[in-house]
Amino acid sequence: MAKVSINLATGSLQKDEIIVGIDLGTTNSLVAFIDPDKNPKVINDAGKGVLVPSVVHFSEAGDITVGNEAKEYLITDPQNTVFSVKRLLGRSYNDIENYEDFFSYKVIDDNTESLVKIKVGDKFYTPIELSALILKELKERAEHALKTPVNRAVITVPAYFNDSQRQATRDAGKLAGLDVLRIVNEPTAASLAYGIGLNPDETKTIAVYDLGGGTFDVSILQIQNGIFEVLSTNGDTFLGGDDFDRAIIDYWIEKNQLDKSELIKNRELAQQLRLKAEESKKAFSHQSLVNEKIGDIWCTLDRNTFNELILTKVQQTIDCCRNALRDAGLTITDIDEVIMVGGSTRTALVKTMVAEFFERPVHDDLNPDEVVALGAAIQADILAGNRRDILLLDVTPLSLGIETMGGLMDVIIPRNSKVPTKAGRQYTTSIDGQANMKISVYQGERDLVKENRKLAEFDLKGIPGMPAGFPKVDINFLLNADGILKIQAMELRSGVKQEVEVTPTYGITDDQVEQMLMDSITHAQDDVSQRMLIEARTEGEQMVYTVERFLQKNGAYLEIAEISTTQQKVNTLKEVLSSGEKDLIHKTIDDLNEYTRPFAERLMDVAISTAMKGKSIE
Ligand code: ADP
Ligand code: MG
């Protein structure tokens, strides 16, 4: 397959254009490239700094800022400042309801199974759009620093990211105008940055310890023939350097006998303390005492006390390492290398405790907050075919997927996946009693299947009658080394199944593949906004269906006025669905949802009390 990319400014194809590596982090993001001397280098555009805080601020006037400037609003304008968006990427509200309090901005929960949205002012944003804003900033900084268009990238994700989180990351890249050549695991990238796994003859088992701002994860990887296999991952999604800062603040509050509830109200002071705590923590990398004042508050701390403050947190990460080893079925002696990743591994106590646990020196020569991006740049260089010593494995030139609600393409095997490969996903029905499910298989990069190439279509017949959403239909794609794609569909509750085979590369030329790739980049903006509109509409249609069914079945438990208001709101939603305005649709869904939520709760009470009387309601 030819490697092409498109210069968005001129529309022309470029053969030797740069490919950057991007670490899209929860706390900080950054971009790296391979310099003319063939060394990976992080980009520091116009001295703005290498790390771009993953924070987006929306001003009332509609200005959007990303990075350090946005970070300043975290405490002073929290409702309009989005941080930690990576935690929401590819997530449904069900996934996050337990830690909803963590977010200072509004996370919308109108449909518990669909992906979350964020409301800022009266606009709705998906985590994909917000991540795209961060990626766009990185792209622009790279273009400015390198004085060349940057259209292709490798982006890293945590090893534990599932399929939908990876797809969301790809979509964010596309929306930012980047052709995402590959999604790479963060621990794999870190390993490459240390040159581990570059030699195809080496076989190694490594541990990658990653302690960032708000998250901790440890991965055990096995490297064989240049292939990285994740043996296990472990961690804590709410443990990181921020906890160290909080421990310091709590210590100062206690020492100065401050009133915590007063402090929360004084945002300016809270912000100053937070900054001072982080600054002090970092200072311990090269000094042993901090002694400063904010107003009349003494901010004093020595390194030993700091170590005591964070000891239990660090101990928790060591417990995770032990669990990761156990899950991989290994012991400490099986580990050949330990790599330190994430800004918080600069803390001396962390390094010593990790080295003690694994009974070996750890790799910490590279900047821990830069290694992932550096490794991503190396992976990009390998994909560009610039490293002759490394063999490029066969890959699928175009994504393979199926059609879902509203004519959208749902990618199952992303382009550039190594062959052979298999992947699958579970689907369900949208109508009560649905007996057949049409499965249409497509190839291509566009969001709407009608713009892609149809490979096959078949019906999964004989699904026994069940309410909408009940059947579990597993669809699996198996692409073998000869390029034959086997598609299997099976309804798990009944065992009904169906299977077909196609050869995706049959009847398509390299030129056509190039054209399809080019179209996907030039239409990215349009495609994504169409996708979002269709998703909003589908969600709205489902809401109408559910509410109307609810009224039919349970009308008896509602007041007449409630029924008519609900019906009115349903009618408004029906009208709005054809408006083509995504935000308006979301707003109307939200409104209907808010209004009807108490009914469902009331019904629960009725259900419980009738159950106690020995009756049951439908
Ligand atoms: P993420 O991967 O979550 O985006 P990073 O790897 O950039 O995050 O890590 C950010 C964290 O690293 C922050 O909590 C920051 O305070 C911490 N950090 C940065 N430098 C140091 C240092 N010198 N000592 C201790 N912690 C540090
Ligand atoms: Mg990170």
XYZ file of C-alpha atoms and ligand atoms in Angstrom:
646
model
C 0.000 0.000 0.000
C 1.321 3.403 -0.917
C 1.700 5.803 1.976
C 0.058 9.058 1.027
C -1.124 12.115 2.785
C -2.767 15.287 1.718
C -1.563 18.834 2.134
C -4.733 20.502 3.311
C -3.553 23.909 2.140
C -2.945 22.835 -1.457
C -5.002 19.655 -1.641
C -2.014 17.881 -3.134
C -0.672 14.511 -2.133
C 2.581 14.510 -0.242
C 4.777 11.469 -0.085
C 7.440 12.432 2.454
C 5.589 14.560 4.871
C 6.377 14.536 8.557
C 4.362 12.324 10.924
C 4.184 13.504 14.523
C 3.717 11.522 17.709
C 1.120 12.812 20.175
C 0.653 12.008 23.852
C -2.944 13.066 24.549
C -2.833 13.039 28.343
C -5.403 13.459 31.091
C -3.408 16.305 32.644
C -0.900 17.312 29.972
C -0.566 16.714 26.242
C 2.440 17.141 23.970
C 3.745 16.469 20.505
C 7.077 15.101 19.277
C 8.751 14.438 15.931
C 11.921 12.910 14.502
C 14.462 15.641 13.782
C 16.698 15.645 10.687
C 19.413 13.891 12.709
C 16.958 11.043 13.263
C 16.487 11.749 16.968
C 13.062 12.017 18.586
C 12.417 15.513 19.931
C 9.551 17.169 21.754
C 8.148 20.369 20.307
C 8.355 23.607 22.277
C 6.644 26.170 20.086
C 7.878 29.731 20.585
C 8.972 28.926 24.126
C 5.387 28.236 25.237
C 6.630 25.103 26.952
C 6.576 21.472 25.945
C 3.597 20.387 28.054
C 0.203 21.692 27.037
C -2.213 21.318 29.973
C -5.236 19.334 28.686
C -7.614 22.111 29.683
C -10.092 24.025 27.502
C -11.742 27.281 28.542
C -14.824 28.802 26.915
C -15.283 32.513 27.484
C -18.686 34.162 27.494
C -17.767 35.953 24.284
C -17.204 32.582 22.646
C -13.402 32.515 22.690
C -11.783 29.145 23.180
C -8.383 28.805 24.816
C -6.364 25.649 25.356
C -3.396 24.923 27.629
C -1.711 27.071 30.280
C -3.957 30.030 29.640
C -7.063 27.865 30.115
C -5.630 26.268 33.256
C -5.742 29.641 35.011
C -9.540 29.501 34.866
C -9.792 26.142 36.618
C -10.638 27.701 39.948
C -11.865 31.145 38.924
C -14.317 29.996 36.211
C -14.838 26.267 36.843
C -18.198 25.873 35.044
C -16.665 26.976 31.752
C -13.334 25.211 32.075
C -13.102 21.626 30.936
C -10.294 19.447 32.319
C -9.657 15.691 32.388
C -11.769 15.186 29.280
C -9.797 12.024 28.557
C -11.682 10.397 31.405
C -14.909 10.877 29.436
C -13.690 9.820 26.013
C -15.721 6.906 24.655
C -17.601 6.650 27.960
C -21.312 6.417 28.648
C -22.882 8.052 31.667
C -23.249 4.608 33.243
C -19.465 4.331 33.303
C -18.950 7.556 35.202
C -21.966 8.088 37.446
C -20.008 7.141 40.542
C -17.542 9.940 40.174
C -19.787 12.639 38.786
C -18.813 14.977 41.655
C -15.279 15.113 40.325
C -16.283 17.320 37.411
C -16.887 21.010 38.019
C -18.478 21.407 34.607
C -21.796 19.943 33.537
C -21.823 16.345 32.317
C -25.161 15.445 30.713
C -26.890 12.240 31.714
C -29.999 12.193 29.556
C -29.531 8.712 28.190
C -27.533 6.460 30.401
C -26.275 4.168 27.680
C -25.265 6.688 25.044
C -21.956 8.546 25.180
C -21.671 11.474 27.577
C -21.870 15.099 26.530
C -20.675 18.224 28.250
C -22.658 21.412 28.512
C -20.883 24.758 28.533
C -23.134 27.818 28.395
C -25.973 26.629 26.170
C -23.767 24.583 23.871
C -23.269 20.817 24.015
C -19.889 19.270 23.340
C -18.853 15.670 23.037
C -15.563 14.555 24.600
C -14.424 13.899 21.014
C -14.921 17.556 20.078
C -13.137 18.719 23.227
C -10.212 16.370 22.663
C -10.092 17.583 19.075
C -9.587 21.142 20.362
C -6.526 19.980 22.301
C -5.211 18.032 19.314
C -5.757 21.020 17.040
C -3.708 23.186 19.395
C -0.888 20.607 19.297
C -1.102 20.391 15.515
C -0.895 24.164 15.196
C 2.048 24.381 17.581
C 3.872 21.687 15.609
C 3.153 23.430 12.315
C 4.331 26.732 13.692
C 7.512 25.317 15.194
C 8.397 23.104 12.220
C 7.172 25.574 9.588
C 5.438 22.840 7.617
C 1.903 21.459 7.454
C 1.323 18.553 9.814
C -1.469 16.236 8.716
C -0.487 12.820 9.969
C -0.050 11.545 13.487
C 0.313 8.595 15.777
C -1.668 9.106 18.992
C -1.162 7.195 22.223
C -3.799 5.806 24.614
C -3.571 3.866 27.894
C -3.183 0.115 27.439
C -6.530 -0.451 29.180
C -8.518 1.735 26.739
C -11.313 -0.303 25.152
C -12.369 -0.323 21.562
C -14.813 2.557 21.847
C -12.287 4.773 23.671
C -9.727 4.058 20.941
C -12.248 4.827 18.216
C -13.166 8.076 19.999
C -9.476 9.039 20.036
C -9.240 8.371 16.294
C -12.358 10.462 15.688
C -10.913 13.328 17.729
C -7.775 13.210 15.576
C -9.812 13.243 12.407
C -11.873 16.188 13.625
C -8.648 18.063 14.346
C -7.656 17.518 10.708
C -5.207 14.714 11.405
C -4.931 11.441 9.589
C -4.390 9.089 12.528
C -2.063 6.396 11.229
C -2.146 4.370 14.376
C -3.303 4.351 17.958
C -0.427 3.097 20.126
C -0.461 1.991 23.749
C 1.311 4.462 26.053
C 3.532 1.777 27.675
C 4.552 0.533 24.228
C 5.553 4.050 23.214
C 7.515 4.542 26.450
C 9.360 1.306 25.804
C 10.249 2.369 22.237
C 11.579 5.682 23.578
C 14.087 3.688 25.617
C 14.939 1.628 22.540
C 13.415 -1.469 24.093
C 11.594 -3.583 21.510
C 13.251 -1.986 18.486
C 15.428 -4.997 17.848
C 13.232 -7.725 16.334
C 15.411 -10.471 17.832
C 14.914 -9.481 21.435
C 12.464 -11.183 23.752
C 11.722 -9.330 26.958
C 9.156 -8.878 29.686
C 8.864 -5.326 30.982
C 6.899 -3.342 33.522
C 5.840 0.207 32.721
C 4.927 2.290 35.783
C 2.960 5.422 34.846
C 2.022 7.937 37.547
C 0.507 11.073 36.022
C -1.539 13.965 37.402
C -4.739 12.154 38.294
C -4.272 8.578 37.196
C -1.974 5.678 37.845
C -1.445 2.616 35.721
C 1.056 -0.164 35.500
C 1.331 -2.482 32.497
C 3.232 -5.706 32.062
C 4.269 -6.207 28.449
C 5.876 -9.058 26.615
C 8.014 -8.153 23.613
C 8.684 -10.765 20.982
C 9.655 -10.346 17.294
C 9.021 -6.625 17.554
C 5.442 -7.231 18.736
C 4.252 -5.862 22.070
C 1.688 -7.912 23.896
C -0.069 -6.546 26.974
C -0.035 -9.331 29.581
C -1.845 -7.344 32.255
C -2.720 -3.849 33.375
C -3.613 -2.541 36.792
C -3.960 0.841 38.410
C -6.204 3.418 39.953
C -7.994 6.011 37.825
C -8.141 8.393 40.791
C -4.605 8.400 42.090
C -1.856 10.729 40.930
C 0.219 13.803 41.531
C -2.901 15.841 42.300
C -3.290 13.730 45.454
C 0.225 14.730 46.508
C -0.735 18.402 46.064
C -3.912 17.902 48.094
C -1.964 16.190 50.891
C 0.344 19.220 51.090
C -2.570 21.680 51.128
C -4.315 19.728 53.908
C -1.079 19.775 55.886
C -0.771 23.570 55.553
C -4.434 24.017 56.454
C -3.842 22.046 59.636
C -0.570 23.783 60.540
C -2.056 27.251 60.010
C -5.358 26.247 61.616
C -7.339 27.462 58.627
C -11.056 26.924 58.190
C -11.472 24.603 55.191
C -15.007 25.712 54.355
C -13.880 29.368 54.321
C -11.034 28.428 52.035
C -13.324 26.771 49.499
C -15.217 30.054 49.194
C -12.049 32.080 48.688
C -11.214 30.854 45.207
C -8.268 33.136 44.696
C -6.530 31.870 47.823
C -7.432 28.241 47.075
C -5.840 28.632 43.648
C -2.690 30.203 45.140
C -2.356 27.391 47.654
C -2.826 24.758 44.967
C -0.125 26.324 42.809
C 2.219 26.718 45.774
C 1.698 23.072 46.779
C 2.513 21.805 43.290
C 5.527 24.112 43.066
C 6.832 22.861 46.440
C 6.330 19.225 45.457
C 8.368 19.786 42.302
C 11.043 21.656 44.253
C 11.730 18.523 46.309
C 13.319 17.001 43.193
C 16.319 19.306 43.905
C 15.945 20.784 47.408
C 14.901 19.497 50.812
C 13.024 22.398 52.413
C 10.308 24.808 51.315
C 9.577 27.816 53.469
C 7.344 30.523 52.035
C 4.360 32.708 52.819
C 1.066 33.442 51.097
C -0.337 36.495 52.905
C -0.036 35.456 56.532
C -0.185 31.721 55.822
C 3.094 29.889 56.375
C 3.794 27.337 53.621
C 6.536 25.320 55.232
C 7.403 21.736 54.408
C 10.491 19.558 54.486
C 11.123 16.560 52.318
C 10.776 13.977 55.090
C 7.362 15.277 56.067
C 6.377 15.319 52.395
C 7.388 11.673 52.101
C 5.293 10.810 55.143
C 2.315 12.644 53.658
C 2.393 10.667 50.420
C 3.588 7.279 51.705
C 0.206 5.507 51.721
C -0.576 6.757 48.212
C 2.715 5.430 46.873
C 2.150 2.187 48.760
C -1.166 1.820 46.908
C 0.629 1.984 43.563
C 3.006 -0.753 44.711
C 0.010 -2.929 45.590
C -1.223 -2.411 42.024
C 2.195 -3.537 40.705
C 1.894 -6.701 42.774
C -1.591 -7.342 41.365
C -0.428 -6.725 37.806
C 2.344 -9.286 38.212
C -0.082 -11.789 39.695
C -2.580 -11.272 36.845
C 0.184 -11.820 34.299
C 1.112 -15.027 36.114
C 4.631 -13.730 36.734
C 6.975 -13.001 39.604
C 9.481 -10.179 40.074
C 12.352 -12.220 38.665
C 10.517 -12.523 35.314
C 10.704 -8.757 34.750
C 13.676 -7.680 32.611
C 13.161 -3.901 32.605
C 11.156 -1.328 34.556
C 10.285 1.977 32.872
C 9.162 5.105 34.692
C 6.532 7.276 32.980
C 4.521 10.329 34.067
C 5.516 13.580 35.729
C 4.872 12.253 39.224
C 7.615 9.621 38.926
C 10.066 12.515 39.404
C 9.234 12.264 43.099
C 12.223 10.563 44.749
C 10.168 8.375 47.077
C 8.256 6.960 44.113
C 11.455 5.987 42.326
C 12.989 4.319 45.358
C 9.882 2.380 46.274
C 9.353 1.115 42.718
C 13.024 0.108 42.379
C 12.851 -1.657 45.746
C 9.718 -3.534 44.817
C 11.061 -4.778 41.463
C 14.511 -5.318 42.978
C 16.262 -3.535 40.108
C 17.218 -0.043 38.929
C 14.469 1.659 36.923
C 14.766 3.476 33.578
C 14.439 7.168 34.341
C 16.995 8.886 32.083
C 14.399 10.447 29.804
C 11.935 13.081 30.998
C 9.074 10.978 32.372
C 6.447 13.399 31.078
C 7.967 13.293 27.589
C 8.759 9.597 27.009
C 5.347 8.648 25.674
C 5.359 11.391 23.024
C 8.966 10.571 22.071
C 8.043 6.909 21.623
C 4.999 7.876 19.560
C 7.319 9.831 17.242
C 9.507 6.737 16.859
C 6.429 4.636 16.046
C 5.463 7.262 13.459
C 8.917 7.032 11.923
C 8.623 3.250 11.712
C 5.242 3.577 9.988
C 6.711 6.077 7.536
C 9.100 3.315 6.509
C 12.122 5.377 7.531
C 13.714 2.624 9.580
C 14.997 0.031 7.233
C 16.012 -2.271 10.048
C 12.379 -2.698 11.042
C 10.065 -4.694 8.866
C 6.630 -3.228 8.320
C 3.967 -5.845 8.824
C 1.034 -6.180 6.437
C -1.795 -3.839 7.317
C -5.384 -3.254 6.205
C -5.419 -0.211 3.901
C -8.988 0.825 4.772
C -11.207 0.495 7.838
C -13.813 -2.266 7.947
C -17.123 -1.853 9.722
C -20.888 -2.124 9.651
C -23.838 0.207 9.189
C -25.607 1.347 12.369
C -28.666 3.534 13.080
C -29.086 6.472 10.743
C -26.667 5.130 8.110
C -23.530 5.646 10.188
C -20.336 3.662 9.739
C -19.268 1.797 12.862
C -15.640 0.780 12.413
C -14.764 -2.682 13.709
C -11.253 -3.112 12.293
C -9.527 0.293 11.898
C -7.287 0.932 8.927
C -3.603 0.225 9.409
C -4.369 -2.698 11.721
C -1.859 -5.497 11.431
C -3.081 -8.561 9.521
C -4.195 -11.161 10.616
C -6.551 -9.619 13.102
C -9.934 -10.111 14.700
C -12.304 -7.747 16.428
C -15.919 -7.663 17.438
C -18.630 -5.697 19.105
C -22.083 -6.235 20.545
C -25.270 -4.707 19.169
C -28.946 -4.870 19.989
C -32.352 -4.235 18.435
C -34.160 -0.898 18.439
C -37.772 -2.100 18.114
C -39.796 -4.416 20.384
C -40.134 -7.926 18.998
C -37.675 -7.333 16.151
C -37.018 -10.739 14.518
C -34.501 -9.830 11.808
C -31.394 -7.713 11.832
C -29.842 -6.530 8.592
C -26.068 -6.475 8.693
C -24.326 -4.395 6.044
C -20.545 -4.507 5.866
C -18.572 -1.561 4.532
C -14.997 -0.490 3.853
C -13.719 3.099 4.036
C -13.026 6.101 6.243
C -16.155 8.189 5.871
C -18.682 8.575 8.681
C -21.694 7.850 6.496
C -21.815 4.399 4.936
C -23.248 5.763 1.723
C -19.839 7.332 1.012
C -18.019 4.050 1.672
C -17.705 0.830 -0.290
C -20.238 -1.900 0.428
C -18.719 -5.346 0.786
C -21.610 -7.545 1.890
C -25.113 -7.577 3.287
C -27.022 -10.315 5.069
C -29.898 -10.864 7.482
C -29.638 -12.420 10.881
C -33.059 -14.078 10.961
C -35.163 -15.702 13.628
C -34.304 -13.591 16.681
C -36.992 -14.666 19.210
C -39.410 -11.924 20.284
C -37.876 -9.708 22.960
C -38.241 -6.059 23.984
C -35.991 -3.562 22.183
C -32.496 -3.518 23.649
C -32.720 -7.063 25.030
C -31.148 -9.207 22.310
C -27.367 -9.380 22.392
C -25.961 -9.658 18.907
C -22.242 -10.270 18.715
C -20.668 -9.297 15.418
C -17.146 -10.554 14.855
C -14.736 -9.738 12.054
C -11.863 -12.099 11.334
C -9.360 -10.942 8.738
C -6.878 -13.668 7.879
C -3.366 -13.375 6.440
C -4.703 -13.891 2.889
C -6.940 -10.855 3.222
C -10.192 -12.827 3.524
C -12.702 -11.274 5.890
C -15.097 -13.582 7.732
C -18.084 -11.875 9.343
C -20.011 -13.731 12.029
C -23.217 -12.558 13.659
C -24.782 -14.360 16.596
C -27.622 -13.559 18.972
C -26.323 -14.789 22.300
C -29.606 -15.394 24.139
C -31.012 -17.679 21.430
C -27.854 -18.886 19.651
C -29.197 -17.826 16.219
C -26.232 -17.188 13.914
C -25.142 -16.349 10.397
C -21.785 -16.044 8.646
C -20.390 -14.657 5.360
C -16.961 -14.227 3.748
C -15.587 -11.482 1.488
C -12.212 -10.305 0.199
C -12.051 -6.552 0.870
C -9.099 -5.842 -1.438
C -10.791 -7.512 -4.384
C -11.737 -5.091 -7.154
C -10.159 -1.960 -5.705
C -6.986 -0.280 -6.968
C -4.297 1.609 -5.026
C -5.461 4.814 -6.693
C -8.981 4.281 -5.437
C -7.674 3.647 -1.936
C -5.693 6.914 -2.103
C -8.760 8.753 -3.305
C -10.860 7.366 -0.456
C -8.262 8.442 2.100
C -8.034 11.893 0.589
C -11.817 12.320 0.607
C -12.008 11.328 4.247
C -9.616 14.083 5.301
C -11.102 16.787 3.110
C -14.622 15.948 4.347
C -13.665 15.329 7.984
C -15.378 18.430 9.408
C -18.616 17.863 7.485
C -18.610 14.165 8.216
C -18.200 14.608 11.946
C -20.904 17.248 12.208
C -23.264 15.059 10.184
C -22.455 12.108 12.409
C -23.205 14.160 15.500
C -26.486 15.365 14.084
C -27.512 11.802 13.184
C -26.519 10.574 16.627
C -28.563 13.330 18.268
C -31.525 12.500 16.048
C -31.284 8.773 16.772
C -31.142 9.484 20.471
C -34.170 11.758 20.133
C -36.136 9.161 18.160
C -35.425 6.559 20.806
C -36.515 8.982 23.501
C -39.820 9.603 21.684
C -40.345 5.840 21.336
C -39.580 5.155 25.005
C -41.703 7.995 26.385
C -44.708 7.193 24.199
C -44.520 3.556 25.222
C -44.249 4.632 28.832
C -47.408 6.758 28.512
C -49.313 3.864 26.954
C -48.358 1.396 29.641
C -48.286 3.543 32.734
C -50.590 6.450 31.949
C -52.797 5.347 34.856
C -50.163 6.409 37.346
C -49.921 9.980 36.022
C -52.148 13.037 36.399
C -54.084 14.139 33.310
C -52.085 17.375 33.206
C -48.836 15.484 33.398
C -49.819 13.296 30.474
C -50.715 16.259 28.299
C -47.542 18.192 29.169
C -45.475 15.098 28.410
C -47.281 14.619 25.110
C -46.668 18.284 24.293
C -42.970 17.949 25.015
C -42.793 14.783 22.915
C -44.416 16.665 20.041
C -41.903 19.501 20.379
C -39.105 16.953 20.264
C -40.604 15.352 17.145
C -40.659 18.757 15.437
C -37.146 19.623 16.511
C -35.765 16.310 15.216
C -36.090 17.480 11.642
C -34.567 20.914 12.378
C -31.002 19.837 11.694
C -29.814 21.659 14.819
C -27.843 19.357 17.040
C -27.763 21.610 20.107
C -31.491 22.282 19.913
C -32.182 18.537 19.740
C -30.006 17.881 22.786
C -31.640 20.709 24.686
C -35.121 19.376 23.940
C -34.162 15.804 24.885
C -32.690 17.151 28.101
C -35.867 19.069 28.855
C -38.164 16.076 28.246
C -35.861 13.912 30.304
C -35.841 16.316 33.248
C -39.631 16.480 33.162
C -40.280 12.734 32.991
C -37.553 11.548 35.362
C -39.758 11.866 38.515
C -42.441 9.686 36.857
C -40.073 6.780 36.589
C -39.112 7.241 40.217
C -42.750 7.434 41.294
C -43.421 4.238 39.373
C -40.619 2.515 41.203
C -42.362 3.401 44.472
C -45.668 2.075 43.154
C -43.926 -1.092 42.015
C -42.426 -1.574 45.438
C -45.638 -0.953 47.383
C -47.748 -3.166 45.116
C -45.111 -5.849 45.325
C -45.493 -5.712 49.090
C -49.244 -6.203 48.691
C -48.433 -9.311 46.680
C -49.425 -7.927 43.285
C -47.272 -6.988 40.379
C -47.573 -4.325 37.750
C -46.269 -4.555 34.245
P -0.791 12.883 32.563
O -0.114 11.700 31.962
O -1.836 12.508 33.576
O -1.322 13.827 31.551
P 1.830 13.977 33.404
O 2.640 12.782 33.101
O 2.093 15.187 32.614
O 0.273 13.695 33.434
O 2.036 14.284 34.969
C 1.540 15.415 35.570
C 1.849 15.357 37.052
O 3.269 15.326 37.244
C 1.326 16.559 37.799
O 0.662 16.131 38.983
C 2.610 17.314 38.160
O 2.482 18.047 39.361
C 3.590 16.161 38.326
N 5.004 16.611 38.262
C 5.610 17.288 37.270
N 6.900 17.564 37.583
C 7.112 17.023 38.824
C 8.227 16.983 39.730
N 9.387 17.547 39.423
N 8.066 16.339 40.907
C 6.888 15.772 41.236
N 5.800 15.791 40.449
C 5.907 16.411 39.256
Mg 0.506 10.344 30.628
